Short mmCIF file of C-alpha atoms in Angstrom, two decimals:
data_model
loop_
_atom_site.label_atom_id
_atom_site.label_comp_id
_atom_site.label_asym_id
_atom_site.label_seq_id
_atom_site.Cartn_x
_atom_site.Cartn_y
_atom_site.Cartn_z
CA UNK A 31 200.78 80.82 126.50
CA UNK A 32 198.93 82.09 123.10
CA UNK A 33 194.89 81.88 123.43
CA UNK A 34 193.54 78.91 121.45
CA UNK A 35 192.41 81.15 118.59
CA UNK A 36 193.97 85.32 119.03
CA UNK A 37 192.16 85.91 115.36
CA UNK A 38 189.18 86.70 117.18
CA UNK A 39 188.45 89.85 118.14
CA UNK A 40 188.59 90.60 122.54
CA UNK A 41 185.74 90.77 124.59
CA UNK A 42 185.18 94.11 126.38
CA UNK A 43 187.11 92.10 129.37
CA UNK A 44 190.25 91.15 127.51
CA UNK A 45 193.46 93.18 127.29
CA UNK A 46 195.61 92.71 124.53
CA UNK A 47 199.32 92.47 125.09
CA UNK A 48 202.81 91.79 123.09
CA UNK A 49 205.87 91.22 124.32
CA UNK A 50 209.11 93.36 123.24
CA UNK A 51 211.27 90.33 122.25
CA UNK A 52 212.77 89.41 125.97
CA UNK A 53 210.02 87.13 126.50
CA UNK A 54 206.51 85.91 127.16
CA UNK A 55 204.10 88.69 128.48
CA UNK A 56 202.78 88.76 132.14
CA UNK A 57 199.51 89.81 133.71
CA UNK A 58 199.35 91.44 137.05
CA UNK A 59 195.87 92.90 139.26
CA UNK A 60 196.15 95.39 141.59
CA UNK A 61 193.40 95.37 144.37
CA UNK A 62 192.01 96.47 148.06
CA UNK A 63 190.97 94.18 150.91
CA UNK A 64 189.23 96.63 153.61
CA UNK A 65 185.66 96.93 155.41
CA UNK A 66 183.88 97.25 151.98
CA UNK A 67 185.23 94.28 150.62
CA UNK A 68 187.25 93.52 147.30
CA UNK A 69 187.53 96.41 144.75
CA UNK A 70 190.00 95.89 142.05
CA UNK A 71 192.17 99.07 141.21
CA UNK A 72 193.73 97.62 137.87
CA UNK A 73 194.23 94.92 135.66
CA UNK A 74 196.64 94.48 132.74
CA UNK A 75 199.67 93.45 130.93
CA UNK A 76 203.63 93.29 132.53
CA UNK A 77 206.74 92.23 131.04
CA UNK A 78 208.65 91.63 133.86
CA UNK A 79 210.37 88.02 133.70
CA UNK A 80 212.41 88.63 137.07
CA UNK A 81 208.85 89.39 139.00
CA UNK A 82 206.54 86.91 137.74
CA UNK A 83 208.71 84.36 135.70
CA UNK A 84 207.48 80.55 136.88
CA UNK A 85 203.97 81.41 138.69
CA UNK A 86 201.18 80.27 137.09
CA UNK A 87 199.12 81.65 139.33
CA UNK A 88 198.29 85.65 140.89
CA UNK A 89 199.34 85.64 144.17
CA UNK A 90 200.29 88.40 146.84
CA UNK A 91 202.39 87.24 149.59
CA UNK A 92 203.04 90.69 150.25
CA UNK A 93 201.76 91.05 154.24
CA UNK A 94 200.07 94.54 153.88
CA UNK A 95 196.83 96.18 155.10
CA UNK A 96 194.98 96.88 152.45
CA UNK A 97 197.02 97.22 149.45
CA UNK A 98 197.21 93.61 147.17
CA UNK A 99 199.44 93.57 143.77
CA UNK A 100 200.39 89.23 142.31
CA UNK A 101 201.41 88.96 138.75
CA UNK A 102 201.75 85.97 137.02
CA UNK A 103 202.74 83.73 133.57
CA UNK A 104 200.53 82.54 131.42
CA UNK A 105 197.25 83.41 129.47
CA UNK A 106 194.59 84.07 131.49
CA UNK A 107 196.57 83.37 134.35
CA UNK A 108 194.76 86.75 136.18
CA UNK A 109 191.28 85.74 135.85
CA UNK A 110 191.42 85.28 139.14
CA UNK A 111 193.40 86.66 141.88
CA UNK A 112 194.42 85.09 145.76
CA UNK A 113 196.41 86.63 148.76
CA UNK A 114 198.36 84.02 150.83
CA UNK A 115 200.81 85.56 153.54
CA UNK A 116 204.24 83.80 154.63
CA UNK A 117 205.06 83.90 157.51
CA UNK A 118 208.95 83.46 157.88
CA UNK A 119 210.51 81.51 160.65
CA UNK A 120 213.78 81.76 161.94
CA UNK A 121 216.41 80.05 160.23
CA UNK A 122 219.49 78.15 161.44
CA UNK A 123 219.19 76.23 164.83
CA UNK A 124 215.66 77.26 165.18
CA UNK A 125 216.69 79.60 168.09
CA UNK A 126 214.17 82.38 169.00
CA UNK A 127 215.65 85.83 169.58
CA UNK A 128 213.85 88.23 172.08
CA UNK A 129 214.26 91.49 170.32
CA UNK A 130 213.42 94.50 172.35
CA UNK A 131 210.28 96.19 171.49
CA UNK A 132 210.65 99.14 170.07
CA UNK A 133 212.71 98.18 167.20
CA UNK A 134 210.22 95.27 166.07
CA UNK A 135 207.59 97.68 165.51
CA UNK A 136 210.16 99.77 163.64
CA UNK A 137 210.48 96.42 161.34
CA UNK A 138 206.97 96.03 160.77
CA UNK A 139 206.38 99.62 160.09
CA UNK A 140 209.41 100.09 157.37
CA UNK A 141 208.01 96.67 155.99
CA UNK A 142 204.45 97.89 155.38
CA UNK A 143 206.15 101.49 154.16
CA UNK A 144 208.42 99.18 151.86
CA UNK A 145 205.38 97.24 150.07
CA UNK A 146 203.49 100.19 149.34
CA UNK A 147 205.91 102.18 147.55
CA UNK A 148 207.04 98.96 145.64
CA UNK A 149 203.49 98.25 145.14
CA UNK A 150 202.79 101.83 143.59
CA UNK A 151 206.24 101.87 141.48
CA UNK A 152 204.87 98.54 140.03
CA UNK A 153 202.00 99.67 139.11
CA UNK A 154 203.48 102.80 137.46
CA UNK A 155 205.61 100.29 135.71
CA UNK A 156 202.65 98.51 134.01
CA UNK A 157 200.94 101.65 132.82
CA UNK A 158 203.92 101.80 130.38
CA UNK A 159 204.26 98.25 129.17
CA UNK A 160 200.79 97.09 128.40
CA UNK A 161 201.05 97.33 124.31
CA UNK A 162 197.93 96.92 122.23
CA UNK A 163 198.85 93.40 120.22
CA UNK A 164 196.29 91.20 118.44
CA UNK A 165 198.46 88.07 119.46
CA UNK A 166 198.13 87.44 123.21
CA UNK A 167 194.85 87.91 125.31
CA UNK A 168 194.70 88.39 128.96
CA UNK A 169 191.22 88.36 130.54
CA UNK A 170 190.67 90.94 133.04
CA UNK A 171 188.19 89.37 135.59
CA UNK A 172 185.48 91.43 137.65
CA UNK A 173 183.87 88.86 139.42
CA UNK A 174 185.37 86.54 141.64
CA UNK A 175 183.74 84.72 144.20
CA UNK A 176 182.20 81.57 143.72
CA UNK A 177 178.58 82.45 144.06
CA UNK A 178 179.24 85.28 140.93
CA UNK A 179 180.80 82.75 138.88
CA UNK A 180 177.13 81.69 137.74
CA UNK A 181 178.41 77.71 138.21
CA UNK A 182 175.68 75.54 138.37
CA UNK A 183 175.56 73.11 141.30
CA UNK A 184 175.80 69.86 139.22
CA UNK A 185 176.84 66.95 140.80
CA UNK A 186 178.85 63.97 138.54
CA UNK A 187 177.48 60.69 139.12
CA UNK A 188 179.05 58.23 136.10
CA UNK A 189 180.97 58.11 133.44
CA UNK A 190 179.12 57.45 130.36
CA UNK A 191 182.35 57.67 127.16
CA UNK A 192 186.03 59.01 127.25
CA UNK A 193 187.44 59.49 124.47
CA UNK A 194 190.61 61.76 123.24
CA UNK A 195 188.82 65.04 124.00
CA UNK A 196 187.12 64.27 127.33
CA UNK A 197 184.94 62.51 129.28
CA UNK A 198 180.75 62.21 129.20
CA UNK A 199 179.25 62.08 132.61
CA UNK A 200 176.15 61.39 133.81
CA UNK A 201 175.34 64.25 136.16
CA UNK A 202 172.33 65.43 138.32
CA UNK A 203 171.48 69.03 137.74
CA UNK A 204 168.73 69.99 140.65
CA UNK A 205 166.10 66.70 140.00
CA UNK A 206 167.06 65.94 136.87
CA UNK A 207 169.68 64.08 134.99
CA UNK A 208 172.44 66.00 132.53
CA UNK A 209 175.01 64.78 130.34
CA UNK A 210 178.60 66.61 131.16
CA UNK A 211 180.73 66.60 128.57
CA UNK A 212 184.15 67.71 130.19
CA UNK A 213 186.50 68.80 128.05
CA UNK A 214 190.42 69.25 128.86
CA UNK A 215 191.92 72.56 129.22
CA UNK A 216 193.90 72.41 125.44
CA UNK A 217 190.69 72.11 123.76
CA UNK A 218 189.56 75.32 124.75
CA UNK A 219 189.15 75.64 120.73
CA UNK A 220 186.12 73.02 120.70
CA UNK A 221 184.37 73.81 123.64
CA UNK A 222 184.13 77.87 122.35
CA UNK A 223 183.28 76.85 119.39
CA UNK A 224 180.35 74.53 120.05
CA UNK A 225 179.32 77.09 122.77
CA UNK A 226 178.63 79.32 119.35
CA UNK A 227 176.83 76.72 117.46
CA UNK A 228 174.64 76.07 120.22
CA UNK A 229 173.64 80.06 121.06
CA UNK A 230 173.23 80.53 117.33
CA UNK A 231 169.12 81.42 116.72
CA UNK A 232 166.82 78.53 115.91
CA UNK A 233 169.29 75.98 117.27
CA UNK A 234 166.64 74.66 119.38
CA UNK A 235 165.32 71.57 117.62
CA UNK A 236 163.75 68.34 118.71
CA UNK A 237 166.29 66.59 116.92
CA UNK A 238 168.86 68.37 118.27
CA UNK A 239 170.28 67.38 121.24
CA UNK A 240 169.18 69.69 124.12
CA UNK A 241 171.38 72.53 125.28
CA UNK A 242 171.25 73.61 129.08
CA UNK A 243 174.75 75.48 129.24
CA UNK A 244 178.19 75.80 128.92
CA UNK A 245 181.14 76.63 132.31
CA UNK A 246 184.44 77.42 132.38
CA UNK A 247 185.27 74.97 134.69
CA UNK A 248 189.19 75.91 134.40
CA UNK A 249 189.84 77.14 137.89
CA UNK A 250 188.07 74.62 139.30
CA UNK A 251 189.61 70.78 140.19
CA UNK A 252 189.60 68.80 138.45
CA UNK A 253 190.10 72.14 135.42
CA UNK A 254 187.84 71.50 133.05
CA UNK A 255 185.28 73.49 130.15
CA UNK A 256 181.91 71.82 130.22
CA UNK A 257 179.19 71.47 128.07
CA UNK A 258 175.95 70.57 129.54
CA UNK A 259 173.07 68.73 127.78
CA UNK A 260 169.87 67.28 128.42
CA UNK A 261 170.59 63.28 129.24
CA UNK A 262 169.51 60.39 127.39
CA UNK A 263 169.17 57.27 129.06
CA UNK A 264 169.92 54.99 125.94
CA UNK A 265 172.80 56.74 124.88
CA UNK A 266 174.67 56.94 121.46
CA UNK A 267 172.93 55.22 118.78
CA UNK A 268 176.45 53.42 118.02
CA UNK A 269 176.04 52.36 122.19
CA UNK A 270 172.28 51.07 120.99
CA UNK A 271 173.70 48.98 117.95
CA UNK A 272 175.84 47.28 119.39
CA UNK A 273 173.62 45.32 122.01
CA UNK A 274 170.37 45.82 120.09
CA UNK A 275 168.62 44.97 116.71
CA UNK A 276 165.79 47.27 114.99
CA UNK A 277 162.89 46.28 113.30
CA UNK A 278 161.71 47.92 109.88
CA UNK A 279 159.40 50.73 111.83
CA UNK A 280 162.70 51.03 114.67
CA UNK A 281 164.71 51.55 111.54
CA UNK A 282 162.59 54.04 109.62
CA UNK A 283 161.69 56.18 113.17
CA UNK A 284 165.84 56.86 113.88
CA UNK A 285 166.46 57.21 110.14
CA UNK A 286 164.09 59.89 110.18
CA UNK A 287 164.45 61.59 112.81
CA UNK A 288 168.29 61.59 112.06
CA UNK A 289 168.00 63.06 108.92
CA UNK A 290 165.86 65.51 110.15
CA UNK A 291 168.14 66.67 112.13
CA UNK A 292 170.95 66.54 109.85
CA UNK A 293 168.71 69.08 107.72
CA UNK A 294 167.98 71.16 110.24
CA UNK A 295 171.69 71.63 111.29
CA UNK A 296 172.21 72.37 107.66
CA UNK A 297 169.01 74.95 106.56
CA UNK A 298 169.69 78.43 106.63
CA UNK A 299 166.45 79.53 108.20
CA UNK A 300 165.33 83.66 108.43
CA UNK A 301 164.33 84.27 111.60
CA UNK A 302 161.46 87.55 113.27
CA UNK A 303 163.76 89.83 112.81
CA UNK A 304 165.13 90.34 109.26
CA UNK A 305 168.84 90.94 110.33
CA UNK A 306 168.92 88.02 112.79
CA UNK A 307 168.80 84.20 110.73
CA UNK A 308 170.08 80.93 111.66
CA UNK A 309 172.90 80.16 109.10
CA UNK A 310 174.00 76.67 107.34
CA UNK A 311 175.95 74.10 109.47
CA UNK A 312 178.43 71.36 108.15
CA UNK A 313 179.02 68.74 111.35
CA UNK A 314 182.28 67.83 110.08
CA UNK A 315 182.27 65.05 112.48
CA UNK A 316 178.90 62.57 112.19
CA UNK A 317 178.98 59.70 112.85
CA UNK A 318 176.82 56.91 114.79
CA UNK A 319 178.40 57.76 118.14
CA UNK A 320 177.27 61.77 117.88
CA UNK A 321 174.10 60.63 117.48
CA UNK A 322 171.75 60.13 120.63
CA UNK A 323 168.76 58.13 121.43
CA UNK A 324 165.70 59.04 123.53
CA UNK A 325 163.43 56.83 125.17
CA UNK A 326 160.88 56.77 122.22
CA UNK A 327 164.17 55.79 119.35
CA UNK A 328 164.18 58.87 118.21
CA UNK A 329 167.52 60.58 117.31
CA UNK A 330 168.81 64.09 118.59
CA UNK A 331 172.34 65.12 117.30
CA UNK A 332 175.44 66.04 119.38
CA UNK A 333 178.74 67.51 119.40
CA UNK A 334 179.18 69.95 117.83
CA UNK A 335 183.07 71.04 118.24
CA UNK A 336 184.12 70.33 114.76
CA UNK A 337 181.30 72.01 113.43
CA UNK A 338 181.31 75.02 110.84
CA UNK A 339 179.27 78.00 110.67
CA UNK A 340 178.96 80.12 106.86
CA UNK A 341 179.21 83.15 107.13
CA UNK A 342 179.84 83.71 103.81
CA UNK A 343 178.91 81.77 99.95
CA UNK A 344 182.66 80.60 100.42
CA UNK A 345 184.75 79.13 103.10
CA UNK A 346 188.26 79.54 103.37
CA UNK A 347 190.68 77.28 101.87
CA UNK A 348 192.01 76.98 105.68
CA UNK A 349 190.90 74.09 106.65
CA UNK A 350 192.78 70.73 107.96
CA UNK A 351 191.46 66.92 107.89
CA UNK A 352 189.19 66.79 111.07
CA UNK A 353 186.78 64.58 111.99
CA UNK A 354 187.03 60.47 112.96
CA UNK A 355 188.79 58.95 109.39
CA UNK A 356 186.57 56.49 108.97
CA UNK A 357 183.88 58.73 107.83
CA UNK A 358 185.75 60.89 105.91
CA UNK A 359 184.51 61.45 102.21
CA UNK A 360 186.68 60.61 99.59
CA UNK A 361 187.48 64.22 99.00
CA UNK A 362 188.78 64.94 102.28
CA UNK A 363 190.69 61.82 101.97
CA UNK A 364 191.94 63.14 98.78
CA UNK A 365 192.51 66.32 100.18
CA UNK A 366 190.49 67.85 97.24
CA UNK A 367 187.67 69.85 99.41
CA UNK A 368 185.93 71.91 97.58
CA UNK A 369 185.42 75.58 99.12
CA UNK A 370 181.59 76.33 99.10
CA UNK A 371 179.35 75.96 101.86
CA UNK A 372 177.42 72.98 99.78
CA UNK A 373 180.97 70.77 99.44
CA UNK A 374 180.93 71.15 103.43
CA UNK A 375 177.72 69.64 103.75
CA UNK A 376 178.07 66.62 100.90
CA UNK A 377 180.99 65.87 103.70
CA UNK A 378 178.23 65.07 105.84
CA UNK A 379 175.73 63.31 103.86
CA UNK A 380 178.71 60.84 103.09
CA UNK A 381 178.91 60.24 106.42
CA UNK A 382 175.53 59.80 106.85
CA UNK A 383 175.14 57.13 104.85
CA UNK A 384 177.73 55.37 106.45
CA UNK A 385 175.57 55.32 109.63
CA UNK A 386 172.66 54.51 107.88
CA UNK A 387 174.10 51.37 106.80
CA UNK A 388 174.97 50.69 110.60
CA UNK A 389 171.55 50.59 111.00
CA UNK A 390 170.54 48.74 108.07
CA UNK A 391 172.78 45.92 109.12
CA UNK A 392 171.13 45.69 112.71
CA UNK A 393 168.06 45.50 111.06
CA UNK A 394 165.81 42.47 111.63
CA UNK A 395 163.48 41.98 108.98
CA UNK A 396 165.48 39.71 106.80
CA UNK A 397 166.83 36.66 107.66
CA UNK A 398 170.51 37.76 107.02
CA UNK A 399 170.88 40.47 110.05
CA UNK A 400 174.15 40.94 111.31
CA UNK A 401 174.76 38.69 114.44
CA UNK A 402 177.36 41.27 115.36
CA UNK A 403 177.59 45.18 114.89
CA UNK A 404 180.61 46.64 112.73
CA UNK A 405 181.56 50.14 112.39
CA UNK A 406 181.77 50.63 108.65
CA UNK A 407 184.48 49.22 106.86
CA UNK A 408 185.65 46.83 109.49
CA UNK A 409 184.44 43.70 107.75
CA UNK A 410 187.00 45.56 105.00
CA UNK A 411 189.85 46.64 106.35
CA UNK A 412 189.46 45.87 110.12
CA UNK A 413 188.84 47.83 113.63
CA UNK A 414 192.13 50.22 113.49
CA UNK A 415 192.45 51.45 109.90
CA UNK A 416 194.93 54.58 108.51
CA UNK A 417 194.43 57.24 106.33
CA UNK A 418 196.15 55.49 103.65
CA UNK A 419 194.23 52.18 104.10
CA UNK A 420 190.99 54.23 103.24
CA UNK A 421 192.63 56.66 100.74
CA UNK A 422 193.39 52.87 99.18
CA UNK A 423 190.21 51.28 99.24
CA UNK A 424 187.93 54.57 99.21
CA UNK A 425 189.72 56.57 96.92
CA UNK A 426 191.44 54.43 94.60
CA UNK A 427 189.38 51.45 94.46
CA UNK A 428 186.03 53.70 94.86
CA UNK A 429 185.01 50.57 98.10
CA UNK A 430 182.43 51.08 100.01
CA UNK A 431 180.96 48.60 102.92
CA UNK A 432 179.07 45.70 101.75
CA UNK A 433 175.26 46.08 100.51
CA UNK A 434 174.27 42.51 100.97
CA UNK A 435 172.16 40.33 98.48
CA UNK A 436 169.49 40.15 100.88
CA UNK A 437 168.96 43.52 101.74
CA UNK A 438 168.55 44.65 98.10
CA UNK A 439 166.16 41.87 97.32
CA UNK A 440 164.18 42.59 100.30
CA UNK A 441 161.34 45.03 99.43
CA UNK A 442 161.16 47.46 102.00
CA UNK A 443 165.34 47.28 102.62
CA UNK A 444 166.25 47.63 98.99
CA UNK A 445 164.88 51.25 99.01
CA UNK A 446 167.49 51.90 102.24
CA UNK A 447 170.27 50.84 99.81
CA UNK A 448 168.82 53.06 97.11
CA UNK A 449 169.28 55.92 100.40
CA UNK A 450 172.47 55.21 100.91
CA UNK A 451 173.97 54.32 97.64
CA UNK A 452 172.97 57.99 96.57
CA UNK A 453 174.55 59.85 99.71
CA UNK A 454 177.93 57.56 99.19
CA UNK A 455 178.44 58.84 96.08
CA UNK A 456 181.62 58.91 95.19
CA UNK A 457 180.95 62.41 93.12
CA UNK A 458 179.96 65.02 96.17
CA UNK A 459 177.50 66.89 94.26
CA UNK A 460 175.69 63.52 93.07
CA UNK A 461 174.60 63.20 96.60
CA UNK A 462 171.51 63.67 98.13
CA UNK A 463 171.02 66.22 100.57
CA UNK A 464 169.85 65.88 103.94
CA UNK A 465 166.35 67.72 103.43
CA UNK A 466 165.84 64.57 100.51
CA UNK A 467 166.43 61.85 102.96
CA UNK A 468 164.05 63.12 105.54
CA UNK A 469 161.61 63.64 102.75
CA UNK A 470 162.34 59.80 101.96
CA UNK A 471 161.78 58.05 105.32
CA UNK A 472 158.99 60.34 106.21
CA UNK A 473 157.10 58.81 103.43
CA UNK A 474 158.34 54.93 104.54
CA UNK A 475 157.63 55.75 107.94
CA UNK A 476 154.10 57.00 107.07
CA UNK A 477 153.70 53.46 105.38
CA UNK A 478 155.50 51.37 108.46
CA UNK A 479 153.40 52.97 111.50
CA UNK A 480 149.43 53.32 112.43
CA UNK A 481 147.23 56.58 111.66
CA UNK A 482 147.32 57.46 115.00
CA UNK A 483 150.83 57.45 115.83
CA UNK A 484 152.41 60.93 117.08
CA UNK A 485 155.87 60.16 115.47
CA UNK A 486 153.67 60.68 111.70
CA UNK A 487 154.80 64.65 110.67
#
């Protein structure tokens, strides 16, 4: 099987192989068992379809005294390595022979003698078919028992979401809680990836959600990649909506705090050192459930699999329609993105202003709250929409959800529609960015809460 993204360069630990046209590539290992312990002699690449054809897995059933060689299908398939001897039976009517003694040992010995010398042809074998390729990656594991695997001793308690990527757990990590997101083995792709968002410098934020690690959970049961973040006990702010309204300050605290995050995720910030900085970050996927509550209402983002990194002034025109549909922008739903790094993140301000009026409409001050939460648009065009309903109504009739009477005739309200008229924008460079918006609420918040409050920045 190809590795979820073979445009990336290998890791010191990955061999690169190819296969000459018969079929897929193979990996094998090569190790001792004796007195010392475990020392693998080699690691690599084999085309050998009658060896290793159908086994997912490396393992010797090869009864020998020292000497170990499995090979197997698949990529990655020799991270790690297992020996498990048959022992074969007597066939037929399950009669026992009593062979003299001499020529059983002569059995065992040519046996042994017999595995050896296939053991060391196979490995000659190897030397000679392991082909440098920059389109299959085998990873050649050094550690292998449990304790070395660095696998934290978390134990899952509930789960919290499931959705089409994985499940959410609530999990106990030593004496404290952790939120497990467990991702399935084909989305290898978003786990990596928001592994590197989260290691990136200056990630740590207060309105970022807390990172505590990330496992490769794959050879474990159930197989699984994890990401592991600090828990909050109020969940998603979509979760918090839904059963709960806000009052003005409520309103002004997440909006904040939100968009401060948002801006953070998006500032290209120099760090100490003058080669080292912390570069811009579209979301590509916000939305009211990526964003979490803590005890206090204010926000931390999450999830950060869809989420892209510049490098570079430009990004490549590469890029499919990803994210959840109903907060895609009306370029993306156009499919006319443009290709700087400041088109990315007008992507997400559109978005945000979608969740801002989520929380506008659980808001409490005016008479006219919503008795019910809606995700945006559903009043519109109903729970399950298509691409083509919103390319319809977003696009082509320029629709966005309703702005009620009430809110804009309300004082303090009418300057959140003002918010999130601006980010909607149905020109992307008309919006306003997320820096703007934080700037925005910080002042209403300043207004809405005491002197003495910590929340005031």
């Amino acid at each position: 099987m190809p590795v979820a993204d073979s445009s990336k360069p290998p890791s010191p630990d990955v061999e690169i192989c190819s296969s000459d046209g018969d079929g897929e590539p193979f990996c094998f290992t090569f190790w001792s068992n004796d007195s010392k312990g475990i020392e693998v002699r080699r690691k690599g690449c084999f085309q050998s379809p009658d060896d290793c054809s159908g086994h997912t897995s490396c393992v010797s059933h090869e009864k020998t005294k020292s000497l170990h060689f499995c090979c197997c299908e698949g990529d990655l398939c020799n991270k790690e390595f297992f020996y498990e001897p048959i022992w074969i039976d007597n066939e037929g009517d399950n009669q026992m022979y009593d062979l003299p003694t001499i020529p059983k040992v002569l059995v065992i010995v040519i046996f042994i003698v017999s595995c050896v010398v296939a053991g060391a042809y196979a490995i000659k074998r190897r030397q000679y078919s392991c082909i440098s390729d920059k389109h299959r990656h085998i990873q050649v594991a050094h550690n292998l028992s449990a304790e070395e695997s660095g696998l934290r001793p978390i134990e899952l308690l509930e789960v919290k979401a499931q959705g089409r990527f994985g499940v959410v757990w609530k999990a106990k990590y030593k004496n404290d809680y952790v939120a497990v997101k467990s991702l399935s083995l084909e989305y290898y792709q978003l786990w990596s990836n928001e592994l590197d968002v989260f290691k990136l410098p200056k990630m740590s934020h207060e309105n970022i959600v807390h990172f505590i690690g990330g496992e490769d959970r794959s050879s474990s049961i159930p197989k699984a990649y994890w990401i592991i973040t600090a828990y909050q006990e109020l969940g998603s702010l979509h979760d918090y909506l839904k059963f709960n309204t806000v009052t003005w300050e409520q309103l002004c605290i997440i909006s904040f705090t939100m968009a401060r995050g948002l801006a953070h995720l998006h500032e290209e910030i120099p760090c100490e050192k003058s080669d080292i900085f912390k570069p811009s970050i579209a979301h590509r996927d916000f939305k009211s459930a990526n964003v979490l509550l803590k005890n206090d209402l204010t926000a931390c983002i999450a999830d950060f699999g869809f989420a892209f990194v510049f490098r570079s002034a430009v990004c490549d025109s590469n890029h499919e329609r990803i994210g959840t549909k109903r907060y895609m922008a009306p370029e993306v739903l156009e499919g006319v993105v443009g290709f700087s790094n400041y088109a990315f993140l007008c992507m997400d301000m559109y978005a945000c202003a979608l969740v801002l009026w989520e929380i506008l409409s659980r808001c409490c001050v005016h008479e006219d709250a919503e008795s019910k939460y809606r995700l945006p648009y559903e009043a519109e065009l109903g729970e399950n929409i298509s691409i083509e309903t919103l390319q319809e109504f977003v696009v082509a009739k320029k629709g966005r959800p309703l702005l009620k009477e009430a809110w804009k005739n309300n004082t303090l309200l009418s300057n959140v529609c003002e918010i999130i008229e601006d980010c909607w924008d149905h020109d992307a460079e008309a919006r306003l960015s997320a820096a703007c918006v934080t700037e925005r609420f910080s002042w209403y918040l300043r207004s809405a809460v005491s002197s003495d409050t910590k929340l005031i920045v």
